[in-house]
Coordinates of C-alpha atoms and ligand atoms in Angstrom, one line a residue:
X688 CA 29.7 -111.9 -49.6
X689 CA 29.2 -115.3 -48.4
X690 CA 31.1 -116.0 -45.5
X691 CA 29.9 -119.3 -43.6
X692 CA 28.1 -121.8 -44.5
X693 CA 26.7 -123.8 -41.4
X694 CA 24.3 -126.7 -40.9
X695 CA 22.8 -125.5 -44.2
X696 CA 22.2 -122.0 -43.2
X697 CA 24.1 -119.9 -45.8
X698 CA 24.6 -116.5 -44.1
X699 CA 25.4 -113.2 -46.1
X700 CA 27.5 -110.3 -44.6
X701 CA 28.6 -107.3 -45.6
X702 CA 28.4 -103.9 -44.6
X703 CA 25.5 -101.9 -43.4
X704 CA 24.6 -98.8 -45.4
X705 CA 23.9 -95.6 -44.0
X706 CA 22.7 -91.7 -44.4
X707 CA 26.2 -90.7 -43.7
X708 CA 27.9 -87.5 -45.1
X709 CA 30.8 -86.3 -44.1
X710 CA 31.1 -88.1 -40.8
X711 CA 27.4 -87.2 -39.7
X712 CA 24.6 -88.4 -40.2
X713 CA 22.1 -87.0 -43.1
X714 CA 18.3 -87.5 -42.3
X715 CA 15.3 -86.0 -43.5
X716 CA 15.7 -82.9 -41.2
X717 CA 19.2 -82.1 -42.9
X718 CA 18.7 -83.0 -46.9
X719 CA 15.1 -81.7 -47.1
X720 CA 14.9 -79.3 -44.5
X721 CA 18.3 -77.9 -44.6
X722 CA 19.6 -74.3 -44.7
X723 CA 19.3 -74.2 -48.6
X724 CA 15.6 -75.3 -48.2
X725 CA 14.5 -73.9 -45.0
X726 CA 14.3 -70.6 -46.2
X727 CA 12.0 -70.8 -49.4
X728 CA 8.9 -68.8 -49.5
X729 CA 6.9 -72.0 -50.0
X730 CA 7.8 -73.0 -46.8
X731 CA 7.0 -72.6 -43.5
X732 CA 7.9 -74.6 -40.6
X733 CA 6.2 -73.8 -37.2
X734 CA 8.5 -75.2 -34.0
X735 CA 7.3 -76.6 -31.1
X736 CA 3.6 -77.7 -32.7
X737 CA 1.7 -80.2 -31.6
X738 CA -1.3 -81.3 -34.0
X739 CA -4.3 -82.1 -32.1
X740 CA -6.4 -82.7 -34.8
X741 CA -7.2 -82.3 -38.2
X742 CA -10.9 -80.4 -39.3
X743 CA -13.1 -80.5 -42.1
X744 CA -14.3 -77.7 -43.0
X745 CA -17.9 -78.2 -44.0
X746 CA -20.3 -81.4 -43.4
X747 CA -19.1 -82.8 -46.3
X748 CA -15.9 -84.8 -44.7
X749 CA -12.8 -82.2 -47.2
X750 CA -10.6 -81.7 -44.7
X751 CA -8.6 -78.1 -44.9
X752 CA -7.9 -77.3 -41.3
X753 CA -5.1 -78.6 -38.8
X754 CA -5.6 -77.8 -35.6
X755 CA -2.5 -77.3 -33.0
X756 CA -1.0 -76.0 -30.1
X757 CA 2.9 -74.4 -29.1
X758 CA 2.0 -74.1 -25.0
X759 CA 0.2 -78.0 -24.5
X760 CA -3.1 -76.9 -25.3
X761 CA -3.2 -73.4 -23.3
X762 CA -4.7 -72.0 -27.1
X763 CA -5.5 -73.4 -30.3
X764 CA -4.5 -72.2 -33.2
X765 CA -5.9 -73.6 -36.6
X766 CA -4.0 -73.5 -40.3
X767 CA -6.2 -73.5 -43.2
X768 CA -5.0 -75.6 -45.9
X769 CA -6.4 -74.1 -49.6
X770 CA -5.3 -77.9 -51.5
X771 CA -5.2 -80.6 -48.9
X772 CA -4.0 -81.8 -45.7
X773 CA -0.4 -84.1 -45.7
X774 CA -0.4 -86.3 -42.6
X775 CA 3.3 -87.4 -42.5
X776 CA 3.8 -87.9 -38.5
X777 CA 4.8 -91.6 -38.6
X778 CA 2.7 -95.0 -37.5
X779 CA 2.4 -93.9 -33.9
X780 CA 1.2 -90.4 -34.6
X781 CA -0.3 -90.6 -37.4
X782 CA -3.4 -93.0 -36.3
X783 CA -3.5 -90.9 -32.6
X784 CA -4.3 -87.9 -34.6
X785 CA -6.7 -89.3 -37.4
X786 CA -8.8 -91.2 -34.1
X787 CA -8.0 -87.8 -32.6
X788 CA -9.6 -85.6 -35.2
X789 CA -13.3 -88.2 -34.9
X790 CA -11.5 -90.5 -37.7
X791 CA -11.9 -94.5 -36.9
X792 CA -13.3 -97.3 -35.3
X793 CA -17.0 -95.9 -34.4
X794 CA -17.0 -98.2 -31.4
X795 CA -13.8 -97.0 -29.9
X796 CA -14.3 -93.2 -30.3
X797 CA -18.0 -93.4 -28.7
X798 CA -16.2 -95.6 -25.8
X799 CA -14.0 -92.4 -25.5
X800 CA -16.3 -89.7 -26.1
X801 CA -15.1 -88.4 -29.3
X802 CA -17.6 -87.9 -32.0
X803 CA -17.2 -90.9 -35.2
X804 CA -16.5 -88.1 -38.1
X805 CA -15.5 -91.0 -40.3
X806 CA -15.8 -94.8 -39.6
X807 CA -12.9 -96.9 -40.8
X808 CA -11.9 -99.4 -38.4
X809 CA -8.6 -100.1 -39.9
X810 CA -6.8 -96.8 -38.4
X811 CA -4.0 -98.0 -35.7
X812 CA -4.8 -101.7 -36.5
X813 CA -2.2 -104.2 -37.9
X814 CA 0.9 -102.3 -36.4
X815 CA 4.1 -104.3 -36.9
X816 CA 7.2 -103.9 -35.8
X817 CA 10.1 -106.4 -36.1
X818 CA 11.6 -108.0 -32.5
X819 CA 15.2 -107.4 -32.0
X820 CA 17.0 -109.5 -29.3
X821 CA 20.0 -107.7 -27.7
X822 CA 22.9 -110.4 -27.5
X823 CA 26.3 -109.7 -26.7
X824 CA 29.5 -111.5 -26.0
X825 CA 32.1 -110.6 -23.5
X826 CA 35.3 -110.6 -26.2
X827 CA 39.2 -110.2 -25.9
X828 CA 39.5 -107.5 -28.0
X829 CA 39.8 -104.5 -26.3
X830 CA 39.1 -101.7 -29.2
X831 CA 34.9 -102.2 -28.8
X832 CA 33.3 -99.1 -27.5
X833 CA 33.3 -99.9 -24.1
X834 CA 37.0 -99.1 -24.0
X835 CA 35.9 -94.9 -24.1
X836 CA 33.1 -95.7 -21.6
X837 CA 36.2 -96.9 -19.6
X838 CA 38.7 -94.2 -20.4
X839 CA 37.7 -91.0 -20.4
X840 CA 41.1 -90.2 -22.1
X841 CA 40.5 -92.0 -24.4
X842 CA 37.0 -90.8 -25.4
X843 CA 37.8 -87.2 -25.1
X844 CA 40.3 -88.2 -27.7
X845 CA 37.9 -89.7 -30.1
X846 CA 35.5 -86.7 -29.6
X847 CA 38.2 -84.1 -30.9
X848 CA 39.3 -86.9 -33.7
X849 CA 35.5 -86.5 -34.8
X850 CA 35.1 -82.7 -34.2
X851 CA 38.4 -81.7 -35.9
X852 CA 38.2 -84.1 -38.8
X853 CA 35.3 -86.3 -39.0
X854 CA 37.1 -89.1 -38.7
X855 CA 37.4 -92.4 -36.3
X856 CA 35.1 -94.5 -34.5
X857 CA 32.7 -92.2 -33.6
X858 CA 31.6 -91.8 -37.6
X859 CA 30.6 -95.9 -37.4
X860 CA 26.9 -96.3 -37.2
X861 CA 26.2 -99.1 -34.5
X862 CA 25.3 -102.0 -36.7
X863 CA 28.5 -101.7 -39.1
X864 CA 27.9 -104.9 -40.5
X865 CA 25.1 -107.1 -40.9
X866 CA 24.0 -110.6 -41.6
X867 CA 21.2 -112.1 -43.3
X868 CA 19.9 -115.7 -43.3
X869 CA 16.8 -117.5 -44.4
X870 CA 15.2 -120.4 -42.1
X871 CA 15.8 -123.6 -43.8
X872 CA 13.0 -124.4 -46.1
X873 CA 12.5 -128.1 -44.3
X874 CA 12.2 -126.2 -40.9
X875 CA 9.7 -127.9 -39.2
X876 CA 7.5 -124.5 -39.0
X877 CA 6.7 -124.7 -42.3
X878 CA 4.5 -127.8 -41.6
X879 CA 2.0 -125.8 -40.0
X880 CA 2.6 -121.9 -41.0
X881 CA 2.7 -120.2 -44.5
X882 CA 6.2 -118.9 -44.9
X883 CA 5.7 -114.8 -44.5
X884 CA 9.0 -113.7 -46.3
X885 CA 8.4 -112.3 -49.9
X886 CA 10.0 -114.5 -51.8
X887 CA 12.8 -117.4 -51.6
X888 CA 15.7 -115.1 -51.4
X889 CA 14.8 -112.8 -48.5
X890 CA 16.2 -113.4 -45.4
X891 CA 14.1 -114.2 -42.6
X892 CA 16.4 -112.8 -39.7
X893 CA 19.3 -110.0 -40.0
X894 CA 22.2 -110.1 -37.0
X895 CA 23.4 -106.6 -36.6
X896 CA 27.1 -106.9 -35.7
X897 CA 27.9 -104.2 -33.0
X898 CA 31.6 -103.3 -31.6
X899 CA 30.1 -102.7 -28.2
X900 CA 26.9 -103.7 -26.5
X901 CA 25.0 -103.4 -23.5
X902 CA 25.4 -105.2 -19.7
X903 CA 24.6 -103.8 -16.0
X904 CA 28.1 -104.4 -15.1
X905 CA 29.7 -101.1 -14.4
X906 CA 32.7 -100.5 -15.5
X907 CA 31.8 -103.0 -18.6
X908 CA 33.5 -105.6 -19.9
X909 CA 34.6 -105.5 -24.2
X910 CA 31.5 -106.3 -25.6
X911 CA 30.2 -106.9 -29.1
X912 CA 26.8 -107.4 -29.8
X913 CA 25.3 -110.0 -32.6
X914 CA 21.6 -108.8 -32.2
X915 CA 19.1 -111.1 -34.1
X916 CA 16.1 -109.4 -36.1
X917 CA 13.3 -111.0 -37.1
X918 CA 12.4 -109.2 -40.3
X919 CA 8.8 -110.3 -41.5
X920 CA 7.5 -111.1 -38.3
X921 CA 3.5 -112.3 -38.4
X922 CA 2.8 -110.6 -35.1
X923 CA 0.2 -107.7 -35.6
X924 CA -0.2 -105.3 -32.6
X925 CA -2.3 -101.9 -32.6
X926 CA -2.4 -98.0 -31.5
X927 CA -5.5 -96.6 -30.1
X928 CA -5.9 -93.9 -27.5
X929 CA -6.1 -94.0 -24.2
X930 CA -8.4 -90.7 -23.3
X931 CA -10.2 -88.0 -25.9
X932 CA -7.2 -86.0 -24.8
X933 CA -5.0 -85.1 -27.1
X934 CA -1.9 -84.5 -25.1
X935 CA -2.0 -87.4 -23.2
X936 CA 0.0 -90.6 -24.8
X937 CA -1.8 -93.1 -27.0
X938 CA -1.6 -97.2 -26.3
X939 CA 1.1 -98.8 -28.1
X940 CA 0.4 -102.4 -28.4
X941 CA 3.5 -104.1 -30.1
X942 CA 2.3 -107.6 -29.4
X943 CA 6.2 -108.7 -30.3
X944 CA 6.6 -112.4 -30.5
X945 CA 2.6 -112.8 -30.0
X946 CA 2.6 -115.7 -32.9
X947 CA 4.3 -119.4 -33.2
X948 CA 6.4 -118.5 -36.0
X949 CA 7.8 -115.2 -34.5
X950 CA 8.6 -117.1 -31.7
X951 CA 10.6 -120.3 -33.7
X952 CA 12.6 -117.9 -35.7
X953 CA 13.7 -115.7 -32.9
X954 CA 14.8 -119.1 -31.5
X955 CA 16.5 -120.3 -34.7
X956 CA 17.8 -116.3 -35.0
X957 CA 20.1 -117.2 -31.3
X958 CA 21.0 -120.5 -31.9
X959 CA 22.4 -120.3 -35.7
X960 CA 24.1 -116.6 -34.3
X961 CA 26.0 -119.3 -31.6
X962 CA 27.2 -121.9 -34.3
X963 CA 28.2 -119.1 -35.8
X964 CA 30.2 -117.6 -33.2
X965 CA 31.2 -120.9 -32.4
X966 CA 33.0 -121.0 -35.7
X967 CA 37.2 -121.7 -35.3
X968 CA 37.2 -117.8 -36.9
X969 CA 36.4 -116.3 -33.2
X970 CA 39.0 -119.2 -31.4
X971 CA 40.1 -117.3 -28.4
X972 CA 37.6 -114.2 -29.0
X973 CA 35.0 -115.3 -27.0
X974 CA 35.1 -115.5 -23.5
X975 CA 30.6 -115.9 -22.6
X976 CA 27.7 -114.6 -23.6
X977 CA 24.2 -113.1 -22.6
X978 CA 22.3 -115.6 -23.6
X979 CA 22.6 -119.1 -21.7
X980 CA 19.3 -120.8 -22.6
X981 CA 19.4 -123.8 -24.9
X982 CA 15.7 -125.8 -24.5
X983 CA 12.7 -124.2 -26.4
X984 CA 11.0 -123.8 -23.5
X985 CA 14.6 -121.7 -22.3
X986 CA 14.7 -119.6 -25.2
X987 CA 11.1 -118.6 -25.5
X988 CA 11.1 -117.5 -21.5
X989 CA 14.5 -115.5 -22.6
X990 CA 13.1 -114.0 -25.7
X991 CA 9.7 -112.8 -24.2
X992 CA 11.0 -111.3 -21.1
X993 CA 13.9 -109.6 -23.4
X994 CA 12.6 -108.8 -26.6
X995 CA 13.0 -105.3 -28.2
X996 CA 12.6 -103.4 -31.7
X997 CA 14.2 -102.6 -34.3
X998 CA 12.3 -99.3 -34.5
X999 CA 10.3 -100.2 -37.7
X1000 CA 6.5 -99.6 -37.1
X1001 CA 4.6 -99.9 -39.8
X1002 CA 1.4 -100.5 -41.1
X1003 CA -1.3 -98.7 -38.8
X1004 CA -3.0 -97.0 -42.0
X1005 CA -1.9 -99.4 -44.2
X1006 CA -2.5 -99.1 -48.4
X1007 CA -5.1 -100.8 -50.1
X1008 CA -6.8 -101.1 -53.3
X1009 CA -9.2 -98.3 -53.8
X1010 CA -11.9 -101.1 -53.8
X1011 CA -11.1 -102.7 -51.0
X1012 CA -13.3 -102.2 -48.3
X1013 CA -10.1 -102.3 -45.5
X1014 CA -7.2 -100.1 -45.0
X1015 CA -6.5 -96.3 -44.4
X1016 CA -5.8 -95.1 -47.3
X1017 CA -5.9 -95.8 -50.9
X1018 CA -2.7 -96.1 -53.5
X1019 CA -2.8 -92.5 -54.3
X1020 CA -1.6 -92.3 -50.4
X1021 CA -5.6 -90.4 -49.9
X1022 CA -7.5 -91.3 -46.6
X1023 CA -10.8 -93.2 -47.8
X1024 CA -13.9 -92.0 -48.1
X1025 CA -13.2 -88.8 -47.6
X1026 CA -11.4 -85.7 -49.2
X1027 CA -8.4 -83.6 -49.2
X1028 CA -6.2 -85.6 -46.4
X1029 CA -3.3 -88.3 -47.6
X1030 CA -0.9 -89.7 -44.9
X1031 CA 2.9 -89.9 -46.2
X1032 CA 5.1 -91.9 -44.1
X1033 CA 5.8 -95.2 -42.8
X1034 CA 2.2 -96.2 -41.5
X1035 CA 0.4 -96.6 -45.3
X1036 CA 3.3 -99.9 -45.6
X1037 CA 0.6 -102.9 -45.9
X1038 CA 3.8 -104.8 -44.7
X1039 CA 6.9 -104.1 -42.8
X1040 CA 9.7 -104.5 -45.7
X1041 CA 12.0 -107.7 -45.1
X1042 CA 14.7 -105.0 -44.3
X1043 CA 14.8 -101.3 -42.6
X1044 CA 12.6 -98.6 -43.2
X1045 CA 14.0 -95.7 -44.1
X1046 CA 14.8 -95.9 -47.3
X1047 CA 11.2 -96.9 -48.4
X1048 CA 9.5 -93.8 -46.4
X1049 CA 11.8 -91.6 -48.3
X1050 CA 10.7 -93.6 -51.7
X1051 CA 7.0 -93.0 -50.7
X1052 CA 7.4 -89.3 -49.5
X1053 CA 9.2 -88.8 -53.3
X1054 CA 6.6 -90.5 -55.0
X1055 CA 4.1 -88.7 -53.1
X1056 CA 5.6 -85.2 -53.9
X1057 CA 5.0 -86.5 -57.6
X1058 CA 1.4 -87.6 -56.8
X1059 CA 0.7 -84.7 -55.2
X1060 CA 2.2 -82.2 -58.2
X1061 CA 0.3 -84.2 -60.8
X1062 CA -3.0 -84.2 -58.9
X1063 CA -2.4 -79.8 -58.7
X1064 CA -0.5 -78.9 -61.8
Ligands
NAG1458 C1 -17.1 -79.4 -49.5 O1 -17.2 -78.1 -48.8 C2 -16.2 -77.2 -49.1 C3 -16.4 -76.0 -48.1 O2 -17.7 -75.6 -48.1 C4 -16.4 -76.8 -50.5 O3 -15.4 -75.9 -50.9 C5 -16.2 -78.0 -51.4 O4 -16.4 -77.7 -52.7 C6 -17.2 -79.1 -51.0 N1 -16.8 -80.3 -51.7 C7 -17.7 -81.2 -52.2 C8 -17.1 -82.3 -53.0 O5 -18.9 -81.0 -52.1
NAG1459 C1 -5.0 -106.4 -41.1 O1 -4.3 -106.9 -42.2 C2 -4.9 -108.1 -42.8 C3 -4.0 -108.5 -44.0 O2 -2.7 -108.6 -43.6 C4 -6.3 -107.8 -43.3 O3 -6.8 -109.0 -43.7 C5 -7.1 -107.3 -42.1 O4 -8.4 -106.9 -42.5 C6 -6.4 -106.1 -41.5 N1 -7.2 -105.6 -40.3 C7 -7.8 -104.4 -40.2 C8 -8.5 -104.2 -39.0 O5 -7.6 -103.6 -41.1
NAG1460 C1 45.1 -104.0 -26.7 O1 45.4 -105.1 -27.4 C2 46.6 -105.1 -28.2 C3 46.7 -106.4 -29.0 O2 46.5 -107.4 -28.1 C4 47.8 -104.8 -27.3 O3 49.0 -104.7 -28.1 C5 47.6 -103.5 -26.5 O4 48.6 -103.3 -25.5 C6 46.2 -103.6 -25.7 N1 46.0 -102.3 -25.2 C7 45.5 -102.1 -23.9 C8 45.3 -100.7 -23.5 O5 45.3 -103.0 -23.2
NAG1461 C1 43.4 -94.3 -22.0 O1 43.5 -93.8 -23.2 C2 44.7 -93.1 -23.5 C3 44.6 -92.4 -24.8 O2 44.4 -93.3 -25.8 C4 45.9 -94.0 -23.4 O3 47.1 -93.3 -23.6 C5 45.9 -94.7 -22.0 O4 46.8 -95.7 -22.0 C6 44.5 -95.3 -21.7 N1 44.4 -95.8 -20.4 C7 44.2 -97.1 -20.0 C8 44.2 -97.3 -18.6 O5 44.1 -97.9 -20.9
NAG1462 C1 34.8 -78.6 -31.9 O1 35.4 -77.7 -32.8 C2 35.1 -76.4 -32.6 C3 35.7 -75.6 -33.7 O2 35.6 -76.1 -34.9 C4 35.5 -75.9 -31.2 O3 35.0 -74.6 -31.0 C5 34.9 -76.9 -30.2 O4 35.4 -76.5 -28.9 C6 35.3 -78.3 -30.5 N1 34.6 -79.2 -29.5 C7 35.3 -80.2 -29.0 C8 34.5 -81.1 -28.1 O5 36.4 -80.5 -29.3
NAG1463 C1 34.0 -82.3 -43.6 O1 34.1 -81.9 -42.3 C2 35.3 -81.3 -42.0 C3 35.4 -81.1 -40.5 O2 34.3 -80.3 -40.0 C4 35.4 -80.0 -42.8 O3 36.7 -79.4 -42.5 C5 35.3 -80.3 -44.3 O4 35.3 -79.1 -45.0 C6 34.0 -81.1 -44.5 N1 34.0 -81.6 -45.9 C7 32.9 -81.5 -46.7 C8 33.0 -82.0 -48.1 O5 31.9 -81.0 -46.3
NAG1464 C1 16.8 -130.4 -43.3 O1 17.6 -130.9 -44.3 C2 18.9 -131.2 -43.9 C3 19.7 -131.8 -45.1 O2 19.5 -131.0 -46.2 C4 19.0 -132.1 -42.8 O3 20.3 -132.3 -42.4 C5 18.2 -131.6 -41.6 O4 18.1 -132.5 -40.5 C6 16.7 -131.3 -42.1 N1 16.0 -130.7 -41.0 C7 14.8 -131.0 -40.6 C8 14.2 -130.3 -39.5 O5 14.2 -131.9 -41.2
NAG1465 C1 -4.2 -94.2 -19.5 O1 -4.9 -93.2 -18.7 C2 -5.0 -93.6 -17.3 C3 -5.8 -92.6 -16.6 O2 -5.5 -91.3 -17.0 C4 -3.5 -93.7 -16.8 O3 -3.6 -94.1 -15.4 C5 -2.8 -94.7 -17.6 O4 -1.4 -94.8 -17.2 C6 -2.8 -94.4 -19.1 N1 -2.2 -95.5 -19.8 C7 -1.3 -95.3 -20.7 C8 -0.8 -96.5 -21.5 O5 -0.8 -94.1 -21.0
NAG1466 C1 25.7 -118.2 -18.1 O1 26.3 -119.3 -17.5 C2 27.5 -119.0 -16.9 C3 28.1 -120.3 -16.4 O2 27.2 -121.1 -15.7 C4 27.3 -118.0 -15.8 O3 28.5 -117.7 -15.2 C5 26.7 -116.8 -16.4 O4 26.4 -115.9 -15.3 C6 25.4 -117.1 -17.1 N1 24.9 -115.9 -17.8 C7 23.7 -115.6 -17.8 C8 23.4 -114.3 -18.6 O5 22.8 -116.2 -17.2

């Protein structure tokens, strides 16, 4: 739907879609791990396991042994795989435990004392992650989720509403609706930078509309929140570890905002979210807002200091072509350059998709179920 068309920014709104069923929310844990799954004698699932590294079991880099540990490294146990090795713990993870298990940049694993068993410098490189700016507006309304936060009545009531019949507000998922906008194509950017969407009709930013949002008043005021999302940001942070020890936390680098065009579209993200809340549609809605700044110089100081994520890593062992002498691993979802290891999940994404990622780690996991039943039939 086309709602508002404002100094030649045509915005698109409609309504977020979600993994809902029933009034809960269906994820990967409930539809592929559920109780009609869980039980299969193909299946195992071990709780509580934390994978320290993965092994190869010869000098000949096939890897066939995961090592892990239930009590934070008191023993070790190791699982021998007979096929291969699926590495599917997501873009933080997955690069702490390949670097981990002696797999990446040669420099950096002698620097920490862990033994090079594969160089490929690409591993934790190139993480991306789209910056979300929280921005709310103290409204009139007085049905935005700050009302149960107020009125304990109130919320008790909406938790038994949910319990007994999955119904009312507690079945919304926060960003109910959401817009989508390009940057105009004679934005003075593009003088100097490349545009970095995928094509002419991908939005550049996405407002998640929230009925609620966040303040350190106490009790809050009705809020809603109109949260700009730069989707194909050109900032490229990295994951790398911080000791040899497993258990400890690796170094997230997000680097959000770290380029000139992140930075002008998170800009243009708040100022075309005011004209449109300054439409006549919210007349007597609107009593302030979060975000005060106006000048450049304003916005950028207000964006870096409150920049967030919209939880979308990607691309620490990003895809590439088997030839190319880059990347993690290669389109079959294998590790190159060495055997019996493939990483399924959001990391192998060479870019962050101009939208949200979970439907496109569920598309690779199903296409890598098929990859992986043709490579053993
Ligand atoms: C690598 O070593 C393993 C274990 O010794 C052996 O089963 C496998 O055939 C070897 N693979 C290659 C390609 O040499
Ligand atoms: C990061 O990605 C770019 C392409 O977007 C590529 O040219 C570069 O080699 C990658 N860096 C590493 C360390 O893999
Ligand atoms: C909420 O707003 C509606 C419409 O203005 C009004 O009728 C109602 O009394 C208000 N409720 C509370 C609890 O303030
Ligand atoms: C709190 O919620 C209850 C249940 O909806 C309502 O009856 C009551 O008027 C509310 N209290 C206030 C102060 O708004
Ligand atoms: C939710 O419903 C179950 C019965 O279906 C009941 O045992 C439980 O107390 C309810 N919880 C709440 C918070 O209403
Ligand atoms: C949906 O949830 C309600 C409340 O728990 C339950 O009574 C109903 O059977 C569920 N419906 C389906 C289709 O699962
Ligand atoms: C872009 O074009 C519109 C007319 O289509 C014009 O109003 C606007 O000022 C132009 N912006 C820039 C930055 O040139
Ligand atoms: C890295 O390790 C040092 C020493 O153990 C610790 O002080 C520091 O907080 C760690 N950094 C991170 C980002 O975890
Ligand atoms: C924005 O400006 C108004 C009016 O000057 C002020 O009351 C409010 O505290 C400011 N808000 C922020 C977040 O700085």
């Amino acid at each position: 739907m086309i709602l508002s068309s404002l100094v030649h920014i045509i915005w698109y709104v409609g309504f977020g879609q979600s993994t809902v069923l029933n009034g809960t929310r269906s994820s990967s844990a409930t539809s592929y791990l559920g109780p009609q799954f869980i039980n299969r004698p193909n299946l195992h699932v071990l709780l509580h396991a934390h994978v320290t590294r993965i092994l190869s079991t010869a000098k000949n880099l096939t890897f066939r042994g995961v090592e892990l540990s239930q009590d934070s490294g008191a023993t070790v146990h190791t699982v021998s795989a007979t096929k291969e090795v699926i590495l599917s713990a997501g873009s933080i993870a997955t690069p702490q435990i390949l670097m981990n298990s002696g797999i990446g940049d040669r420099k950096t694993l002698t620097n920490l004392g862990i033994q090079t068993v594969h160089h490929l410098p690409s591993v934790g490189q190139n993480l991306t992650e789209q910056p979300l700016l929280s921005y709310n507006w103290v409204v009139t309304a007085n049905d935005t989720e700050e009302e149960a936060t107020r009125n304990v009545t109130l919320a008790a009531e909406q938790l038994k509403q949910w319990n007994d019949t999955r119904s009312g507000p507690l079945v919304d998922a926060p960003g109910l609706n959401l817009g989508w906008f390009r940057l105009p194509a004679n934005a003075s950017i593009f003088e100097e930078f490349e545009d970095p969407s995928p094509g002419p009709n991908t939005a550049h930013i996405e407002i998640q509309f929230v009925n609620g949002g966040f303040t350190p008043e106490n009790p809050p005021p009705n809020l809603i929140g109109t949260n700009p999302t730069l989707l194909c940001p050109t900032s490229r942070g990295f994951v790398t570890l911080n000791t040899s020890n497993p258990f400890n936390h690796p170094i997230i680098n997000l680097n959000l905002v770290g380029t000139e065009f992140d930075l002008f579209a998170m800009r243009e993200g708040i100022r075309n979210t005011r004209r449109f809340m300054a439409s006549p549609s919210f007349d007597g809605f609107i009593v302030s807002s979060t975000i005060n700044a106006t000048t450049d110089d304003e916005l950028d100081e207000y964006i870096k200091a409150n920049v967030g994520v919209a939880e979308h890593p990607t691309g620490t062992a990003m895809m590439t072509s088997r030839d190319a002498d880059w990347g993690v691993v290669d389109p079959d979802l294998k590790v190159k350059g060495v055997r019996g290891l493939r990483v399924v999940d959001a990391s192998v994404l060479p870019f962050v998709p101009a939208g949200h990622t979970q439907v496109p780690t569920y598309i690779i996991a199903e296409r890598a179920a098929d990859l992986i039943k043709t490579t053993w039939d």
